[in-house]
Coordinates of C-alpha atoms in Angstrom, one line a residue:
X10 CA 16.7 -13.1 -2.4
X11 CA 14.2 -10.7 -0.7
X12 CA 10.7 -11.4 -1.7
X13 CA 7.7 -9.3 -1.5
X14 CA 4.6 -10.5 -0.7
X15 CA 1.1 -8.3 -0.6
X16 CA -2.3 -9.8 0.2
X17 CA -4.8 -9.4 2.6
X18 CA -5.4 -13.0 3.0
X19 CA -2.8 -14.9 5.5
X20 CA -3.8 -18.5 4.2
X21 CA -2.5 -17.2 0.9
X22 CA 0.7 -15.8 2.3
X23 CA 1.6 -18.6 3.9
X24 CA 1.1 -21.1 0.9
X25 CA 2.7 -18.7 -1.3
X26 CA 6.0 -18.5 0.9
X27 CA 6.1 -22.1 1.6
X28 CA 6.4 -22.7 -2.1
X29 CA 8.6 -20.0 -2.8
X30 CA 11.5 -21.0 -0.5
X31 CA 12.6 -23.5 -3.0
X32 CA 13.3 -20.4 -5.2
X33 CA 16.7 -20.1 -3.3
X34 CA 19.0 -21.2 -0.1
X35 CA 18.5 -18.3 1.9
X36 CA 14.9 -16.5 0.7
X37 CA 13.2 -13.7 3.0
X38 CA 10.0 -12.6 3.0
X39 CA 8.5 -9.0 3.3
X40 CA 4.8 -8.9 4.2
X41 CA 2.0 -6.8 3.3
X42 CA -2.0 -7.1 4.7
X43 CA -2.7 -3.4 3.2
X44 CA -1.9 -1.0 0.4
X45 CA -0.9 1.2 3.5
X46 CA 1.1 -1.0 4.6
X47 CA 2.4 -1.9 1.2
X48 CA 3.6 0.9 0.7
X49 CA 5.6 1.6 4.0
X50 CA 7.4 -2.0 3.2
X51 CA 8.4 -0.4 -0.5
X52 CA 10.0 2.4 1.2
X53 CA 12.3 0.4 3.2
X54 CA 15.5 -0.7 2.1
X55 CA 17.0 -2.9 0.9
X56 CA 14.3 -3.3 -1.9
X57 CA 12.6 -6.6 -2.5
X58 CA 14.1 -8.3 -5.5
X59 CA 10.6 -9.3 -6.5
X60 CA 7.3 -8.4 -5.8
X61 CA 4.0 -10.5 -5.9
X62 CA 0.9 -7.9 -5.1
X63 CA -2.6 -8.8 -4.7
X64 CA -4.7 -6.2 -7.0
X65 CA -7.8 -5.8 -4.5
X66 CA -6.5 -5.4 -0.8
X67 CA -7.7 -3.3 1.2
X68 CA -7.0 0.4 0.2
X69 CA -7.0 -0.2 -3.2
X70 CA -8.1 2.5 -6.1
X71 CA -7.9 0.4 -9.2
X72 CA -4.1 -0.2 -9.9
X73 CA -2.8 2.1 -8.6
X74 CA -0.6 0.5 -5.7
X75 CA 0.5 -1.3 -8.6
X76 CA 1.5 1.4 -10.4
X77 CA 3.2 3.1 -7.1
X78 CA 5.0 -0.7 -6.4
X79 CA 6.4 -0.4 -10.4
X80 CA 7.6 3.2 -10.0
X81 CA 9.1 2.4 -6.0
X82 CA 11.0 -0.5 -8.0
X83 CA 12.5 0.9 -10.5
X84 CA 16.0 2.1 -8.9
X85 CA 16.8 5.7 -10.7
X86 CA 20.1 6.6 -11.9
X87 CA 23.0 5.0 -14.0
X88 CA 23.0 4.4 -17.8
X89 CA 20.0 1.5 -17.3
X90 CA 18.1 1.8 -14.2
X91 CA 17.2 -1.5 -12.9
X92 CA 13.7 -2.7 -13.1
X93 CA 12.8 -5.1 -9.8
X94 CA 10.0 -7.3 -11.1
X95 CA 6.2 -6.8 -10.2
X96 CA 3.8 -9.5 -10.9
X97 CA 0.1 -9.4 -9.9
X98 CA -1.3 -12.2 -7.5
X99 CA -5.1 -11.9 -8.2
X100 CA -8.0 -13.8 -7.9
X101 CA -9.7 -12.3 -11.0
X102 CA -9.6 -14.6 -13.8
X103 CA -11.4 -12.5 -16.3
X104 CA -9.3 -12.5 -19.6
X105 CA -9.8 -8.5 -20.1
X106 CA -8.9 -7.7 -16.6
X107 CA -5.5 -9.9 -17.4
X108 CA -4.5 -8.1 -20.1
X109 CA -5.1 -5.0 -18.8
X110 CA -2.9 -5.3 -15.9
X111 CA -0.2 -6.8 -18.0
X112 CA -0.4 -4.1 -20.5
X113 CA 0.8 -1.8 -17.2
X114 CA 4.2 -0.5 -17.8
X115 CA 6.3 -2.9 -15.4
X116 CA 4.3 -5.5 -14.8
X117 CA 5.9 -8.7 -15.5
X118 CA 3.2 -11.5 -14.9
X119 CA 0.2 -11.9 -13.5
X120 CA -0.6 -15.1 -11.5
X121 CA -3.9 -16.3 -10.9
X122 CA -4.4 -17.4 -7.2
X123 CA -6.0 -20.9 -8.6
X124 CA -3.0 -21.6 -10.3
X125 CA -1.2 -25.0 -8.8
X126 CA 1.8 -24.4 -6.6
X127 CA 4.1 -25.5 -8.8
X128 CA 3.1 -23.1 -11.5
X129 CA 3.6 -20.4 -9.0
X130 CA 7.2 -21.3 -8.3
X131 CA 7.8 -21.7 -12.2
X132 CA 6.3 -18.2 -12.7
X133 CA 8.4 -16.0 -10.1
X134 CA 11.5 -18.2 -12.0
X135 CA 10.8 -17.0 -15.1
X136 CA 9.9 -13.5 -14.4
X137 CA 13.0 -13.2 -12.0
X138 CA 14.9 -14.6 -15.0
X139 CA 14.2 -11.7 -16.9
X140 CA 11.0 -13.4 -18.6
X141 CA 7.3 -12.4 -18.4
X142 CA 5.0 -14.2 -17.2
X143 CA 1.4 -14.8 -19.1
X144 CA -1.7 -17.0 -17.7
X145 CA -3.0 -19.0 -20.1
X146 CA -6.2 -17.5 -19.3
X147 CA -5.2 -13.8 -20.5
X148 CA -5.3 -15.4 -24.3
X149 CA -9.0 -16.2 -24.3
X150 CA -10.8 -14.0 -25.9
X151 CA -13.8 -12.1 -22.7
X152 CA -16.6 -13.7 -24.5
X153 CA -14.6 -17.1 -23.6
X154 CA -13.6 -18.2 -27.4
X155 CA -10.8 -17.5 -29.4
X156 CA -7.6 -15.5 -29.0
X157 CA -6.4 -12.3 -29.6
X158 CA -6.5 -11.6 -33.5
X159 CA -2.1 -11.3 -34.1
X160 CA -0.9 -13.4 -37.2
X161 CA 1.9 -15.0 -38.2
X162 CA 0.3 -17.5 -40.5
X163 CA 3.5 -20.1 -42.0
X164 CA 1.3 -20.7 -44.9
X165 CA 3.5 -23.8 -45.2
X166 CA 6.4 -21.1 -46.6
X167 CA 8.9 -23.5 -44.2
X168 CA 10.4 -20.3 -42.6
X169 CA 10.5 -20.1 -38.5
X170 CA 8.6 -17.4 -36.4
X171 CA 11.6 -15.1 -36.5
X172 CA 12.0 -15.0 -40.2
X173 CA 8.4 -14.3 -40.8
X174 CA 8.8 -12.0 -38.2
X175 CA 11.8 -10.7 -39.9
X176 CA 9.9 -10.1 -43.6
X177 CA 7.3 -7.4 -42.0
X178 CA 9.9 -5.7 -39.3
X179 CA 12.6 -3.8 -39.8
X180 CA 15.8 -5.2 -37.7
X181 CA 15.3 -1.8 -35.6
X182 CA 11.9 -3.0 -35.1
X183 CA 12.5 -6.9 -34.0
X184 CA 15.2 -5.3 -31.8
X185 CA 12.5 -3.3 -29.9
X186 CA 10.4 -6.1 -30.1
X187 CA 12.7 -8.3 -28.2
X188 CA 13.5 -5.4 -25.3
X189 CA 9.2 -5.5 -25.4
X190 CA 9.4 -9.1 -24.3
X191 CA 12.4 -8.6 -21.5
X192 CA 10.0 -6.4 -19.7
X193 CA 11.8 -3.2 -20.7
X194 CA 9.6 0.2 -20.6
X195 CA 9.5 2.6 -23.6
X196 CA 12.6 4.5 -21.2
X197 CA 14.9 1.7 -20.8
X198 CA 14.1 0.4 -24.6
X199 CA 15.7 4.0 -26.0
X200 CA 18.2 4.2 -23.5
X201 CA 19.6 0.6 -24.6
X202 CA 19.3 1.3 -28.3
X203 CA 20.0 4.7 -28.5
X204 CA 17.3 6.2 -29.4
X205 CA 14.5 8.7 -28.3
X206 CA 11.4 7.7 -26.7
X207 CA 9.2 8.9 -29.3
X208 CA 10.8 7.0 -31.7
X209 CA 10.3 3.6 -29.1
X210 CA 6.5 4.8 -29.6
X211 CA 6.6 5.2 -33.4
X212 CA 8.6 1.5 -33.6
X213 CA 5.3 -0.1 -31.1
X214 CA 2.7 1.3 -33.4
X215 CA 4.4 0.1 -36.4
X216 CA 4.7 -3.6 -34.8
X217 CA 1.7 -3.5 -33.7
X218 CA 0.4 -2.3 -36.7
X219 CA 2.7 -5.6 -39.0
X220 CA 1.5 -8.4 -36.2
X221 CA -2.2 -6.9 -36.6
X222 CA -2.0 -6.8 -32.5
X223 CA -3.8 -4.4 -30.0
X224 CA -1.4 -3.7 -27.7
X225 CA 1.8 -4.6 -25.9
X226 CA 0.4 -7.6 -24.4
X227 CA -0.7 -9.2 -27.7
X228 CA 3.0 -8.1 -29.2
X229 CA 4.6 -9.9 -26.2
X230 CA 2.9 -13.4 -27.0
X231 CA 4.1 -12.5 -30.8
X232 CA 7.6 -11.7 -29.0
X233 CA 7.8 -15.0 -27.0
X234 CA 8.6 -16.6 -30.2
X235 CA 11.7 -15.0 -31.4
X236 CA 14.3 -16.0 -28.7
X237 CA 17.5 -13.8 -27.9

C-alpha cells in the first residue's frame, strides 16, 4: 500500500507514519513539505493508494491543492474510473470549516491533527475500506450547540432508519443515497445506475429536500445509517 502524506510539519509526519504502518505488511510512504511539492509527488506513478493532505501548507490558496490531489486521483477511463481516497489532515477544528471541506467532491474524511493515534489508524481503515470518514467535531453546530437540523424522528412507529428512510425516498433515491455515502461523485453515481448527471442532481435536491438536510455532508451522516 502506497501512502501519501502532505504536511509541512516533520513531527507530524513522522507520528503519522509510525502509526500507519500497522495498516499493512509492506506500507510506503510518499512525502510532501509543500503544495509544490505535493503536486510533483501526484504526478509520479504509481499513484498513492491514499492520500492524507494538510489544508494549510505552504503554497496554499484555500483548497485548492485539495481539489488538484481529488482530480490527480481519480484514474480516467474504463466503465467506473477509480476514485483513490483523499482525506484532509488539519489542524482546524472549526465545525463549518469541517463541513465544508467534506462537502468537496472526493474528499473522503477529514482528520483532525488532535485526534489520538489510534483514531487516525481507524480512520485511513475506514476510508480505504470504501467508508467516509466524519470527526465528531464536524456535527456541532459553529456556535458550539446542536447539530445539523436532518430528521428522522422514530416517533416510537418501531420501524429502522432504512424504512423511515424508505417512506420519504423513492428506491431510485435511497440507491443514490447509498453511492452518496461510498464516496461516489455525481459522475460515478450516473455511470453506476445508469443515469444522467442531471438527474444525480435532481435525486440530491430531492433527498436533501425529504431529510430536511443542507448539503451532502448532512445527507451522508443520514446515509451512514442505511447499510449496503
Amino acid at each position: 500500500m502506497r501512502v501519501l502524506i502532505a504536511d509541512d510539519h516533520r513531527l507530524i509526519i513522522e507520528g503519522v507514519k509510525l502509526k500507519l504502518r500497522e495498516l499493512d505488511t509492506d506500507v510506503e510512504f510518499i512525502e510532501a513539505e509543500t503544495v509544490a511539492q505535493l503536486r510533483d509527488k501526484l504526478a509520479q506513478k504509481p499513484a498513492p493508494d491514499v492520500a492524507l493532505i494538510d489544508m494549510a501548507m505552504p503554497g496554499a490558496d484555500g483548497v485548492e491543492h485539495i481539489k488538484d490531489a481529488v482530480a490527480a486521483l481519480r484514474e480516467p477511463d474504463g466503465e467506473v474510473p477509480r476514485m483513490r481516497p483523499v482525506i484532509v489532515l488539519s489542524g482546524t477544528e472549526d465545525p463549518s470549516s469541517i463541513r465544508h471541506v467534506l462537502d468537496l467532491e472526493g474528499v473522503q474524511g477529514y482528520i483532525p491533527k488532535s485526534s489520538p493515534p489510534d483514531v487516525i489508524l481507524n480512520a485511513v481503515r475506514l476510508v480505504v475500506g470504501g467508508g467516509i470518514y466524519v470527526p465528531p467535531e464536524a456535527m456541532k453546530a459553529a456556535s458550539g450547540g446542536g447539530v445539523p437540523t436532518f430528521s428522522l424522528s422514530n416517533n416510537n412507529d418501531g420501524l429502522s432508519t432504512k424504512e423511515r428512510l424508505a417512506t420519504v425516498l423513492t428506491d431510485r433515491q435511497i440507491d443514490v443515497l447509498k453511492l452518496l455515502a461510498k464516496g461516489r461523485p455525481n459522475k460515478l453515481i450516473a455511470r453506476e445506475l445508469g443515469i444522467s448527471e442531471g438527474t444525480v442532481k435532481i435525486h440530491l435536491a430531492a433527498i436533501f429536500r425529504a431529510l430536511h438536510v443542507r448539503n451532502r455532508l448532512e445527507a451522508l451522516v443520514a446515509a451512514q445509517h442505511l447499510g449496503d
